[in-house]
């Protein structure tokens, strides 16, 4: 696993249930709200400083994702409203010339099964559906929206000797 | 139970505490917010593709339900502000010619007791009130708003051999 | 305890940490949000039908409480921004001619200690501060905002033979 | 530890994950929301009455903090968008002539490591990252956003004989 983690260049993420707790808050004026976690965001920002690339592939479509993930966290590739995750994955591989074993994908539900066999590592939050847990290479200790993504980012960065750079940035 | 699950054509749902965690968020400008779960929504959408029908019967009245459950998830029958759940159930049975044993109803509180004996299967989230748990045919492992509805939908679809179609859609 | 519960005519409640989980959500446009639970609300509405009276005595001041507790749940006496809870308690006793042993008070923090000795029963949510737990007559199984108030209302109504009326309303 | 707690004059706090649960709620209209806890706020207000001083040092920048922490809780020093927490700490020490052992700092993530060795006591919420837990002097029983800050404030005030004054205010 350490060796496989060392090869990862792109981390591709599902949103609901992975970067969030799966909750969809709806108000009586039609406002939608999702809950992200600051630690996931911190992990993404620090990983990007160390050269890792990120993509979002999600079946839903909402301004929330553009605001939090594209504008604020400046994720490299954000794809929403995706019917076929495998199709977008294929396009990204071509566009950026990414090899299969350079991709870690993280998702929590059966629609994430689409990428199985087409990524180097499949990871999932602790509270994923059974079908995903069974085929995942790594199940995080944390649940979605409470640091599951951060945990996986750290695993990749530690295997690649990059996490110590983060520590040094804050503790010179 | 497998046999009873196979007969289900309609899944009828309470909202607060069943499709949500029971939380009612209120803001100082009078905005109300409820928290749904993406997995319940996914389950409903996939079940509808396989021909299952859904109804909402809830005692409260709010735009939230119209937005999330009627507009977005396109639930077939949405009834809000219901004083007498049994009355609406009776009307739906007539309107769609539904037999008692074709209905699974899921709710979490004592006002859901009204339908007992008039539906084929009574299901409830894990954290329902004691009076409902005692008379339910199925108690979900998940609590309300964290996938309890999805869990019950899967049970129905697995008994009817329809869940594998969902998997195949994402993993051909 | 059963005998003491039978005497209760008024249920007086703290808000934050008792009717809510203690969370105060603040948005960047200055919107404040609190999270109530539908089961507490249901309990209050049903208890009022059976003649129980409710009062809110809270140290904070916000439109949220007016909207949810005064307008929607129609609580009899709502007192916000209270510096001295004992003073308001005294005024309510006089205004409505309430005897000490006719009052159940529920709160979760040290400012609720003020009423100790001036109410018939002191109750608290499961996750109250230690100082309150030590002097409470009843500690709920549920935590604040997840049905602690409903639990106490049911205890009062069961002791008074009123809870069965609620059941009968939904299950004639 | 009791002796070290007695020396504390300033309590300096991180925000996300310490005063909140780390959640960042984002809506489709671009509204951001954070969830604070009423007990932390109560603790801060009471501690200020007893002469303790508070500072916020946070890496993020948002109106939420100005509204809740500066305007409402009237925290003495609020510093947002801080790249280098040690720099701000140094400036505060000079401005208010604070000795190292008069400062308790509480944070939950690796960017809080910056202050290690420059404050008298380093505290952290129960669910902090491993790197912080390993070097902290005190790990709270409570998690961030559910009273971790209140717990630490009480420890300081009890060591200084000030907590009993709070009790007396509400229970004369």
XYZ file of C-alpha atoms in Angstrom, chain B:
172
model
C -41.031 -10.766 5.755
C -39.321 -11.354 2.374
C -42.668 -12.300 0.926
C -44.362 -9.229 2.387
C -41.581 -7.010 1.051
C -42.054 -8.441 -2.422
C -45.658 -7.169 -2.503
C -44.808 -3.522 -1.784
C -45.652 -1.051 -4.578
C -45.920 2.197 -2.602
C -43.552 3.554 0.047
C -45.253 6.198 2.178
C -43.139 8.408 4.390
C -43.402 10.758 7.312
C -40.941 13.676 7.084
C -39.623 15.058 10.420
C -37.623 12.412 12.244
C -37.886 9.990 9.303
C -36.495 11.804 6.245
C -34.798 14.289 8.623
C -33.123 14.051 12.021
C -36.146 15.801 13.527
C -34.282 19.063 13.764
C -36.130 22.275 12.943
C -33.705 25.117 12.441
C -35.143 28.584 12.898
C -33.324 31.812 12.088
C -33.908 35.300 13.459
C -35.383 36.386 10.122
C -37.912 33.552 10.266
C -36.189 31.169 7.868
C -36.883 27.489 8.550
C -34.427 24.771 7.552
C -34.576 20.976 7.601
C -31.731 18.559 6.973
C -32.257 15.692 4.543
C -29.712 13.030 3.581
C -28.350 12.514 0.092
C -28.554 8.723 0.416
C -32.294 8.786 1.075
C -32.692 10.982 -1.991
C -30.552 8.671 -4.113
C -32.597 5.692 -2.938
C -35.876 7.372 -3.837
C -34.666 8.370 -7.318
C -33.365 4.883 -8.080
C -36.458 3.166 -6.684
C -38.676 5.314 -8.892
C -36.688 4.180 -11.947
C -37.618 0.616 -10.956
C -41.311 1.446 -10.735
C -41.834 1.972 -7.001
C -44.174 4.825 -6.046
C -43.708 7.255 -3.166
C -46.011 9.339 -1.021
C -45.352 11.852 1.750
C -47.889 12.218 4.550
C -46.834 14.818 7.101
C -48.542 16.800 9.826
C -46.483 19.928 9.260
C -46.776 22.361 6.364
C -43.743 24.038 4.821
C -42.270 25.161 1.532
C -39.197 23.025 2.352
C -41.106 19.856 1.581
C -42.458 21.199 -1.686
C -38.951 22.195 -2.788
C -37.014 19.094 -1.747
C -39.572 16.308 -2.020
C -42.016 17.457 -4.700
C -39.877 19.542 -7.071
C -36.492 17.925 -6.667
C -37.196 14.271 -5.866
C -40.525 14.343 -7.748
C -42.347 12.237 -5.179
C -45.664 11.100 -6.615
C -48.000 12.215 -3.845
C -47.082 14.917 -1.323
C -49.571 15.676 1.433
C -48.741 18.287 4.052
C -50.521 19.766 7.041
C -52.304 16.460 7.518
C -54.371 16.260 10.713
C -55.534 12.693 10.138
C -52.975 10.488 8.390
C -55.448 7.618 8.082
C -57.815 9.800 6.050
C -55.122 10.668 3.507
C -53.995 7.046 3.408
C -57.565 5.990 2.620
C -57.852 8.589 -0.122
C -54.562 7.464 -1.708
C -55.626 3.816 -1.631
C -58.781 4.717 -3.509
C -57.204 7.147 -5.970
C -54.476 4.701 -7.031
C -56.319 1.468 -6.246
C -53.632 0.318 -3.846
C -54.180 -2.781 -1.717
C -53.218 -2.671 1.951
C -50.362 -5.149 1.567
C -48.858 -3.099 -1.259
C -48.007 -0.251 1.111
C -44.948 0.193 3.320
C -45.292 3.138 5.696
C -42.380 4.622 7.655
C -42.718 7.030 10.560
C -41.178 7.747 13.961
C -43.730 9.277 16.334
C -47.119 8.526 17.906
C -49.108 10.378 15.247
C -47.886 7.696 12.824
C -49.736 5.054 14.862
C -52.838 6.125 12.918
C -51.917 3.952 9.932
C -51.290 0.763 11.963
C -53.335 -2.061 10.499
C -54.035 -0.165 7.283
C -50.634 -0.766 5.631
C -48.772 -3.942 4.723
C -45.549 -3.097 6.525
C -44.890 -0.496 9.203
C -41.243 0.543 9.374
C -39.467 3.045 11.628
C -36.061 4.701 12.071
C -33.842 3.330 14.843
C -34.470 6.293 17.120
C -38.272 6.282 16.938
C -40.465 6.714 20.008
C -41.125 3.549 22.004
C -44.816 3.343 21.005
C -43.861 3.077 17.318
C -40.936 0.694 17.834
C -43.214 -1.736 19.695
C -45.652 -2.117 16.802
C -43.282 -1.770 13.828
C -42.541 -4.670 11.521
C -39.059 -3.323 10.709
C -36.811 -1.044 12.729
C -33.996 0.407 10.612
C -30.401 0.286 11.816
C -29.994 3.928 10.790
C -31.581 6.851 12.598
C -33.875 9.370 10.900
C -32.119 11.714 8.498
C -29.049 9.499 8.305
C -30.215 6.935 5.797
C -33.098 5.162 7.547
C -35.317 5.592 4.474
C -32.594 4.401 2.105
C -32.128 1.292 4.224
C -35.818 0.412 3.963
C -35.927 1.154 0.234
C -33.003 -1.222 -0.279
C -34.772 -3.946 1.706
C -37.813 -3.649 -0.567
C -35.739 -3.517 -3.753
C -33.536 -6.447 -2.753
C -36.586 -8.578 -1.954
C -37.960 -7.672 -5.395
C -34.646 -8.291 -7.209
C -34.467 -4.638 -8.244
C -31.447 -3.473 -6.259
C -29.045 -5.327 -8.547
C -30.342 -3.171 -11.401
C -29.170 -0.089 -9.508
C -25.699 -1.558 -9.043
C -25.582 -2.493 -12.736
C -26.453 1.068 -13.730
C -23.252 2.321 -12.117
C -21.132 -0.806 -12.576
C -22.095 -2.285 -15.945
